[in-house]
């Protein structure tokens, strides 16, 4: 089947980075307040109980000949609790700490009073009927024996679905009892996410690719559960259905989610400190301070603004952004006082919601700044401060902590950066003390980054783009103390009272249209001819920043309030 010399090696000590060491947070995880199922190690998702395994045994490591420093290691889960079974293996690139997981499963005995359908007469979990060899570089020679990997796809019974692949370092098939397939109605489709290994090159006659996976349907109301396994293939094309899936949480109780006491404990333990740039002048404030110090509500057809109650109770609530109302700030000296914010009053506004079918908790922390300052253009070694471009009244930014509901451990933080963002694993964060991470907020624009530095919104290769400077300073907000929980819908009515201003779905700043070409043309005309086209091209890709000023909508109108983050 595979008539090519095995170019992957099992012994790669001289080629690969050292085998990853397991990652641990800087400080021990505390004992959380009592609750129903949060941090109990197991979660019931309907007919199935799942547990998270993060201890692994190495099976096989491989490296591409043309990139010997790039290695990937495949693992099988170990220390599986009695009665549970694996659904597949795990993999990750070397060169970073071991910080992944796979779920293991066992069937739950439903109470006699449970209302179930006919399908429940079939077992929720079953062994595969067989395994199909998906890929191996083994050419059948004695030299290859024990040095090659073998990738197996479980063949599920009819009406069931495989959840992951298995890897062996010998040509024999795995035992059928090693994994379980899941009844199809308890599963859903997943999608490839990051391509982490690719041998599909001109010099390789055995193409092979490995991806991480994620559920296709995600967000606060999504029931899909990520299993933690990988997808691999030698011939898969984008758009084709995957041979494996994810699970669904059909337990409406979401019993793994934290209660309100546990939420406060999580924030107190993990709440990051947000550092603003040392040259930042447009600092955050509380919403109440913003209203109290002169923010006005305007309506289409009127020229006079209405003072806003400190709680926002007189703001029109609900609906969507129909552009009939907006918030603005006063003119004159009072305007100057408002746009610079008030750091002493600033706090993080917290939205707590289920993630990945309630197996994780997302703690989204929103920060409000009364004003977003103008941008700075970087062209090679030159920094050009823009007078208007990029500025607007009102600025809502956020970052999100993702907490594992099996253990209460911080897994990663999402850093929102203008129209996108990035998840950063816990091992790659900076910590100020204990398990509290650092968030760097960029000068004027307030985007969030995990490390100090200069980040370009444009072309890093050309060194041209909108400049985002992030650094530590004496200007900071400790979100573990200065916060307010404003929403946690899964807890039910009355547990968390949402403030009136959260229901304001319109814009937190006026729309002002102006011709930005005048300022841009002045800049472009003094640049070397060879740079002019590149600068114009960069600006054309971010037209919203250039066409004028427009305040943002509030947190609840953002698509990631209900949906998943943009990643």
XYZ file of C-alpha atoms in Angstrom:
567
model
C 0.000 0.000 0.000
C 2.751 2.473 0.947
C 5.724 1.921 -1.352
C 7.956 4.700 -0.083
C 10.822 4.779 2.359
C 9.733 5.760 5.848
C 11.044 9.301 6.182
C 9.548 9.769 9.636
C 11.536 8.562 12.599
C 10.490 7.371 16.020
C 13.822 8.400 17.558
C 14.223 12.120 16.943
C 16.127 13.301 19.995
C 18.751 15.031 17.864
C 16.232 16.587 15.503
C 13.148 17.728 17.400
C 12.657 20.060 20.329
C 12.409 18.173 23.635
C 9.161 16.363 24.332
C 6.711 18.865 25.847
C 6.367 19.052 29.614
C 2.857 19.369 31.086
C 1.817 22.936 31.869
C 0.637 24.084 35.282
C -0.685 27.492 36.232
C 1.684 29.628 38.352
C -0.389 29.105 41.515
C -2.577 26.266 42.844
C -6.275 26.293 41.980
C -8.331 27.119 45.103
C -11.251 25.223 46.562
C -14.273 26.743 44.858
C -17.496 27.516 46.740
C -19.982 24.606 46.784
C -22.275 24.073 43.819
C -23.984 21.434 41.710
C -21.396 20.170 39.237
C -18.815 22.847 38.476
C -15.195 21.647 38.882
C -16.376 18.182 39.934
C -14.339 16.424 37.234
C -17.360 15.023 35.378
C -20.330 16.467 33.484
C -23.547 14.718 32.472
C -24.582 15.848 28.974
C -27.728 13.709 28.630
C -27.350 9.961 28.165
C -23.565 10.291 28.444
C -21.243 11.416 31.208
C -17.943 12.941 30.125
C -14.657 13.516 31.900
C -11.606 15.484 30.764
C -8.218 13.760 30.487
C -5.022 15.809 30.282
C -2.513 13.065 31.130
C -1.015 11.345 28.118
C 1.374 8.652 26.993
C 3.501 9.386 23.958
C 2.866 7.101 20.975
C 4.804 8.558 18.072
C 6.744 11.673 17.067
C 7.511 12.664 13.511
C 9.407 15.400 11.721
C 9.532 16.589 8.156
C 12.962 16.137 6.534
C 12.941 19.690 5.150
C 11.991 21.164 8.549
C 13.633 19.027 11.203
C 12.790 21.470 13.981
C 9.081 21.101 13.348
C 7.816 17.981 15.080
C 4.409 16.727 16.047
C 3.735 14.175 18.763
C 0.709 11.911 19.069
C -0.550 10.758 22.459
C -3.059 8.370 23.989
C -4.954 9.378 27.148
C -4.018 7.618 30.393
C -5.353 7.570 33.965
C -8.889 7.143 32.601
C -11.451 6.764 35.436
C -13.087 3.378 35.918
C -15.998 2.796 33.601
C -14.966 5.468 31.089
C -13.647 4.886 27.585
C -11.604 6.986 25.181
C -12.977 8.280 21.875
C -9.646 9.056 20.199
C -6.100 10.307 20.607
C -4.542 13.762 20.981
C -1.675 15.514 19.210
C 0.232 18.776 19.336
C 3.372 20.396 18.010
C 6.527 20.158 20.077
C 8.196 23.309 21.286
C 5.400 24.344 23.640
C 4.084 22.937 26.926
C 1.689 19.995 26.877
C -1.664 21.694 27.410
C -4.403 19.764 25.661
C -7.166 17.339 26.552
C -9.506 14.686 25.258
C -12.868 13.711 26.658
C -13.655 10.198 27.817
C -17.179 8.851 28.125
C -19.476 6.427 29.874
C -23.167 5.763 29.508
C -25.561 7.116 32.129
C -28.488 5.109 33.478
C -31.557 7.263 32.918
C -34.224 7.321 35.653
C -37.406 5.416 34.909
C -39.353 8.688 34.934
C -37.264 10.184 32.168
C -39.148 11.050 28.979
C -37.152 9.538 26.138
C -37.608 8.684 22.510
C -37.400 5.353 20.741
C -33.736 5.878 19.938
C -32.824 5.545 23.627
C -33.534 1.823 23.315
C -30.166 1.711 21.549
C -27.010 2.082 23.600
C -25.501 5.571 23.597
C -22.004 4.114 23.157
C -20.723 1.118 21.240
C -17.391 -0.382 20.249
C -16.292 0.032 16.639
C -16.764 -2.919 14.317
C -13.235 -2.624 12.973
C -10.517 -0.105 12.114
C -9.483 1.295 8.753
C -5.844 2.196 8.216
C -5.968 5.805 7.037
C -2.267 6.503 6.563
C 1.214 5.276 7.360
C 4.660 5.876 5.846
C 5.572 2.222 6.449
C 7.122 0.693 3.318
C 7.127 -2.818 4.755
C 10.888 -3.044 5.348
C 12.504 -4.191 8.563
C 13.973 -0.727 9.020
C 10.493 0.790 9.173
C 9.243 -1.533 11.911
C 8.810 0.425 15.139
C 9.787 3.747 13.570
C 6.555 4.572 11.742
C 3.131 5.688 12.848
C -0.149 4.072 11.849
C -3.350 6.115 11.808
C -6.612 4.280 12.342
C -10.219 5.388 11.885
C -12.775 3.408 13.924
C -15.474 1.823 11.749
C -18.685 2.617 13.660
C -21.787 0.415 13.737
C -24.722 1.655 11.685
C -26.312 4.652 13.371
C -23.120 5.596 15.257
C -20.251 7.983 14.602
C -16.523 7.928 15.344
C -15.184 10.852 17.390
C -11.459 10.606 16.721
C -8.489 8.769 15.239
C -6.092 6.365 16.967
C -2.337 6.162 16.424
C -0.058 3.147 16.939
C 3.666 2.628 16.385
C 3.197 -0.996 15.312
C 1.249 -2.245 12.280
C -1.305 -4.210 14.323
C -4.796 -2.769 14.739
C -5.819 -1.297 18.112
C -8.110 -3.326 20.352
C -11.795 -2.769 19.656
C -12.411 -2.139 23.339
C -10.019 0.824 23.374
C -12.538 3.378 22.087
C -16.243 4.013 21.854
C -18.369 5.354 19.012
C -21.330 7.588 19.859
C -24.915 7.191 18.678
C -25.374 9.570 15.756
C -28.290 11.553 17.218
C -26.046 12.522 20.142
C -23.422 14.000 17.785
C -23.051 16.854 15.337
C -20.718 18.074 12.627
C -17.374 19.645 13.360
C -14.912 21.531 11.196
C -11.172 21.722 10.752
C -9.564 24.763 12.318
C -5.763 25.043 12.333
C -3.578 23.030 9.963
C -0.791 22.047 12.354
C 1.143 19.558 10.213
C 1.529 19.299 6.468
C 3.728 16.949 4.474
C 1.943 17.710 1.208
C 5.030 18.980 -0.606
C 6.596 18.359 -3.968
C 9.344 16.288 -2.365
C 6.913 14.002 -0.567
C 5.197 11.097 -2.208
C 3.121 10.372 0.899
C 0.980 13.466 1.526
C -0.404 13.795 5.045
C -2.116 16.623 6.918
C -3.274 17.088 10.505
C -5.758 19.674 11.769
C -7.196 20.726 15.086
C -10.991 20.615 15.169
C -13.828 22.622 16.621
C -17.641 22.331 16.555
C -19.233 24.080 13.610
C -22.021 25.566 15.742
C -20.651 27.465 18.724
C -21.672 30.299 21.030
C -23.713 30.840 24.168
C -26.700 28.837 22.922
C -24.696 26.151 21.176
C -24.902 22.612 22.554
C -21.904 21.206 20.710
C -19.076 19.739 22.778
C -15.490 19.554 21.542
C -13.933 16.121 22.105
C -10.312 17.367 21.885
C -9.221 14.921 19.182
C -7.642 15.761 15.810
C -8.518 15.181 12.175
C -6.025 13.770 9.689
C -6.085 12.758 6.056
C -3.928 12.206 3.004
C -6.565 13.369 0.536
C -9.247 15.498 2.263
C -10.313 18.706 0.497
C -11.894 21.759 2.055
C -15.687 21.496 2.006
C -15.858 17.719 2.255
C -17.597 16.159 5.249
C -15.317 14.959 8.034
C -15.349 11.310 9.035
C -15.560 12.206 12.717
C -17.809 14.535 14.702
C -18.386 16.319 17.987
C -20.897 15.610 20.746
C -24.048 17.437 21.841
C -24.999 18.444 25.361
C -28.669 17.512 25.635
C -28.881 18.187 29.363
C -30.881 21.439 29.705
C -29.596 21.983 33.256
C -26.028 22.755 32.121
C -24.942 21.183 35.388
C -21.253 21.942 34.843
C -21.695 25.719 34.854
C -20.673 27.809 37.908
C -23.237 29.380 40.225
C -23.053 33.063 41.181
C -20.815 32.496 44.220
C -18.447 30.469 42.064
C -18.447 33.194 39.398
C -17.287 35.776 41.928
C -14.636 33.362 43.204
C -13.377 32.750 39.652
C -13.116 36.473 38.944
C -11.385 37.138 42.262
C -8.850 34.400 41.490
C -8.236 34.923 37.752
C -9.239 38.536 37.066
C -6.451 40.113 34.972
C -4.951 43.554 35.433
C -5.457 45.810 32.415
C -2.504 48.109 31.724
C -2.943 51.213 29.587
C -0.100 52.762 27.629
C 2.067 55.260 29.573
C 1.170 57.968 27.016
C -2.550 57.161 27.019
C -4.780 60.185 27.559
C -8.128 58.588 26.591
C -8.584 56.487 29.705
C -11.612 54.386 30.722
C -14.396 55.299 33.103
C -17.460 53.684 34.548
C -20.659 54.031 32.537
C -22.275 55.819 35.489
C -19.465 58.428 35.541
C -19.876 58.946 31.785
C -23.595 59.613 32.179
C -23.195 61.753 35.287
C -20.583 63.972 33.658
C -22.560 65.124 30.678
C -23.334 62.340 28.187
C -26.493 63.188 26.242
C -29.121 61.141 24.405
C -30.042 62.384 20.936
C -32.939 61.419 18.701
C -33.319 61.810 14.946
C -34.996 65.132 14.145
C -33.909 66.933 17.326
C -30.883 69.136 17.940
C -30.997 69.185 21.724
C -29.745 66.236 23.719
C -31.397 64.798 26.810
C -29.406 64.221 29.988
C -29.006 60.532 30.769
C -29.841 59.142 34.189
C -26.832 57.715 36.018
C -28.275 54.194 35.689
C -29.308 54.695 32.068
C -32.964 54.148 32.961
C -34.187 56.731 30.423
C -32.339 55.161 27.481
C -34.596 53.390 24.941
C -34.107 49.656 25.466
C -34.404 46.553 23.338
C -34.854 46.209 19.621
C -31.847 46.748 17.395
C -29.728 49.585 16.096
C -32.312 51.486 14.051
C -30.100 54.623 14.105
C -32.961 56.654 15.596
C -31.045 57.320 18.835
C -27.403 57.857 19.746
C -25.251 59.140 22.596
C -22.920 62.143 22.368
C -20.865 64.211 24.762
C -21.140 67.966 25.405
C -18.973 70.575 23.718
C -16.504 73.035 25.192
C -14.582 72.537 28.410
C -17.010 69.895 29.635
C -16.213 67.797 26.563
C -12.509 67.882 27.402
C -13.243 66.627 30.892
C -15.296 63.699 29.580
C -13.113 62.429 26.723
C -10.142 61.794 29.011
C -12.142 59.407 31.179
C -11.861 58.732 34.890
C -9.614 55.832 35.842
C -10.697 55.848 39.489
C -14.294 55.014 38.556
C -13.404 52.475 35.828
C -14.537 48.880 36.160
C -14.917 45.774 34.009
C -18.478 44.783 33.057
C -18.770 41.009 33.131
C -20.898 38.712 30.977
C -20.752 35.020 31.940
C -21.947 32.432 29.425
C -21.622 28.755 28.467
C -19.052 27.728 25.865
C -18.661 24.481 23.919
C -21.903 23.025 25.164
C -21.423 24.036 28.797
C -18.134 22.166 29.222
C -16.392 25.555 29.480
C -17.382 28.950 30.869
C -16.577 32.188 29.063
C -16.149 35.218 31.303
C -16.277 38.195 28.930
C -14.964 41.405 30.506
C -15.982 44.657 28.840
C -14.208 47.979 29.400
C -15.695 51.352 28.438
C -13.717 54.413 27.348
C -15.562 57.688 26.669
C -13.348 58.394 23.648
C -11.246 56.493 21.111
C -8.270 58.605 20.046
C -6.948 59.162 16.509
C -4.725 56.575 14.901
C -1.008 56.660 14.159
C 0.273 55.572 10.766
C 3.568 53.704 10.611
C 5.511 53.760 7.339
C 8.806 51.972 7.865
C 10.749 53.955 10.490
C 8.313 56.911 10.328
C 5.396 57.404 12.744
C 2.748 59.812 11.451
C 0.117 60.970 13.957
C -3.260 61.395 12.260
C -5.469 64.274 13.367
C -8.932 62.715 12.987
C -8.738 59.323 11.386
C -9.754 56.583 13.802
C -11.267 58.760 16.516
C -14.855 58.469 17.758
C -16.978 59.014 20.853
C -17.519 55.902 22.989
C -15.355 52.794 22.842
C -16.305 49.309 24.018
C -13.519 46.693 24.103
C -13.328 43.299 25.773
C -11.300 40.225 26.573
C -12.634 36.817 27.555
C -11.423 34.220 30.052
C -12.214 30.625 29.102
C -12.555 28.396 32.177
C -12.644 24.585 32.153
C -15.831 23.431 33.872
C -14.301 20.062 34.772
C -11.568 21.582 36.960
C -12.106 25.335 37.236
C -8.762 25.899 35.519
C -8.065 28.913 33.304
C -7.441 27.527 29.813
C -7.005 30.610 27.651
C -7.843 34.281 27.194
C -9.326 35.888 24.099
C -7.826 39.279 23.211
C -10.209 41.432 21.177
C -8.395 43.518 18.569
C -10.645 45.845 16.570
C -12.526 43.648 14.067
C -10.895 40.385 15.166
C -8.796 38.902 17.920
C -6.879 35.875 19.140
C -7.094 33.142 21.770
C -3.889 32.779 23.789
C -3.331 29.613 25.824
C -2.665 29.995 29.533
C 0.976 28.906 29.176
C 1.690 31.856 26.832
C 0.264 34.570 29.100
C 2.116 36.990 31.347
C 1.065 36.895 35.005
C 1.253 39.773 37.434
C 0.643 37.677 40.554
C -0.736 34.230 41.215
C -2.985 33.170 38.329
C -3.916 36.741 37.363
C -2.812 37.539 33.819
C -1.832 40.867 32.268
C -3.846 42.578 29.529
C -2.105 45.333 27.562
C -4.485 47.948 26.122
C -3.125 49.835 23.106
C -2.685 53.595 23.003
C -5.782 55.487 21.772
C -7.473 52.420 20.212
C -7.671 50.234 23.361
C -7.257 46.881 21.565
C -6.064 44.069 23.855
C -2.786 42.180 23.520
C -1.011 39.570 25.679
C 2.415 41.240 25.566
C 3.883 44.719 25.333
C 5.038 45.790 21.890
C 4.047 47.447 18.631
C 1.422 45.683 16.519
C 0.537 46.719 12.980
C -2.953 46.683 11.529
C -1.760 46.374 7.970
C 1.358 44.757 6.496
C 4.031 43.652 8.962
C 6.169 42.533 6.023
C 6.221 46.034 4.536
C 6.204 47.754 7.914
C 3.164 49.803 6.865
C -0.100 50.094 8.735
C -2.031 51.522 11.656
C 0.202 51.370 14.701
C -0.968 49.770 17.949
C 1.402 50.455 20.836
C 1.015 48.410 24.027
C 3.045 48.810 27.208
C 2.764 48.735 30.982
C 2.329 51.883 33.050
C 0.914 53.283 36.273
C -2.502 53.412 34.553
C -4.241 50.130 35.304
C -7.510 48.508 36.331
C -7.570 45.326 38.430
C -10.530 43.350 37.120
C -10.406 40.914 40.046
C -11.642 43.784 42.245
C -13.050 46.496 39.982
C -15.842 44.654 38.207
C -19.599 44.257 37.986
C -21.418 41.144 36.793
C -24.036 42.508 34.389
C -25.342 39.325 32.736
C -25.371 35.545 33.177
C -28.502 34.419 31.348
C -28.046 30.694 32.057
C -28.549 31.294 35.793
C -32.213 32.180 35.172
C -34.362 35.225 35.796
C -33.602 37.398 38.791
C -30.189 36.000 39.681
C -28.264 38.776 37.913
C -30.039 42.096 37.340
C -28.969 43.598 34.046
C -28.426 47.388 34.177
C -30.717 49.572 32.090
C -27.904 50.887 29.869
C -27.106 47.305 28.740
C -30.425 47.232 26.864
C -29.453 50.291 24.773
C -28.823 48.753 21.342
C -27.980 51.959 19.523
C -24.661 53.745 19.051
C -22.630 55.165 21.922
C -21.361 58.018 19.762
C -22.571 60.174 16.863
C -21.894 59.453 13.223
C -19.772 62.174 11.626
C -18.874 61.826 7.951
C -15.878 63.725 6.627
C -13.528 63.488 3.687
C -10.455 61.725 4.995
C -8.766 61.948 1.593
C -7.511 65.462 2.350
C -5.439 64.292 5.295
C -4.386 61.090 3.561
C -3.319 62.830 0.381
C -1.094 65.207 2.338
C 0.630 62.193 3.903
C 0.868 60.121 0.748
C 2.240 62.988 -1.356
C 5.312 63.418 0.852
C 6.147 59.699 0.792
C 8.617 58.129 -1.628
C 6.860 57.061 -4.827
C 7.620 53.389 -4.183
C 5.621 53.509 -0.907
C 2.557 55.453 -2.044
C 0.681 52.522 -3.567
C 1.303 50.299 -0.530
C -0.003 52.951 1.866
C -3.127 53.549 -0.222
C -3.719 49.802 -0.399
C -3.478 49.430 3.391
C -6.009 52.221 3.985
C -8.449 50.795 1.444
C -8.708 47.618 3.526
C -9.893 49.451 6.644
C -12.468 51.931 5.269
C -14.479 52.194 8.487
C -11.498 53.793 10.200
C -11.164 56.388 7.433
C -14.599 57.532 6.323
C -15.464 59.460 9.472
C -16.444 58.942 13.076
C -19.106 56.518 14.268
C -19.661 55.402 17.818
C -19.884 51.681 18.525
C -22.969 49.818 19.625
C -23.024 48.474 23.170
C -21.876 45.002 24.256
C -25.253 43.319 23.864
C -25.531 44.358 20.204
C -22.188 42.719 19.344
C -22.427 39.364 17.575
C -20.107 37.744 20.113
C -22.531 38.492 22.949
C -24.518 35.425 21.915
C -22.095 33.969 19.388
C -18.546 32.750 19.729
C -15.499 34.989 19.597
C -13.957 35.702 16.189
C -11.162 33.140 15.845
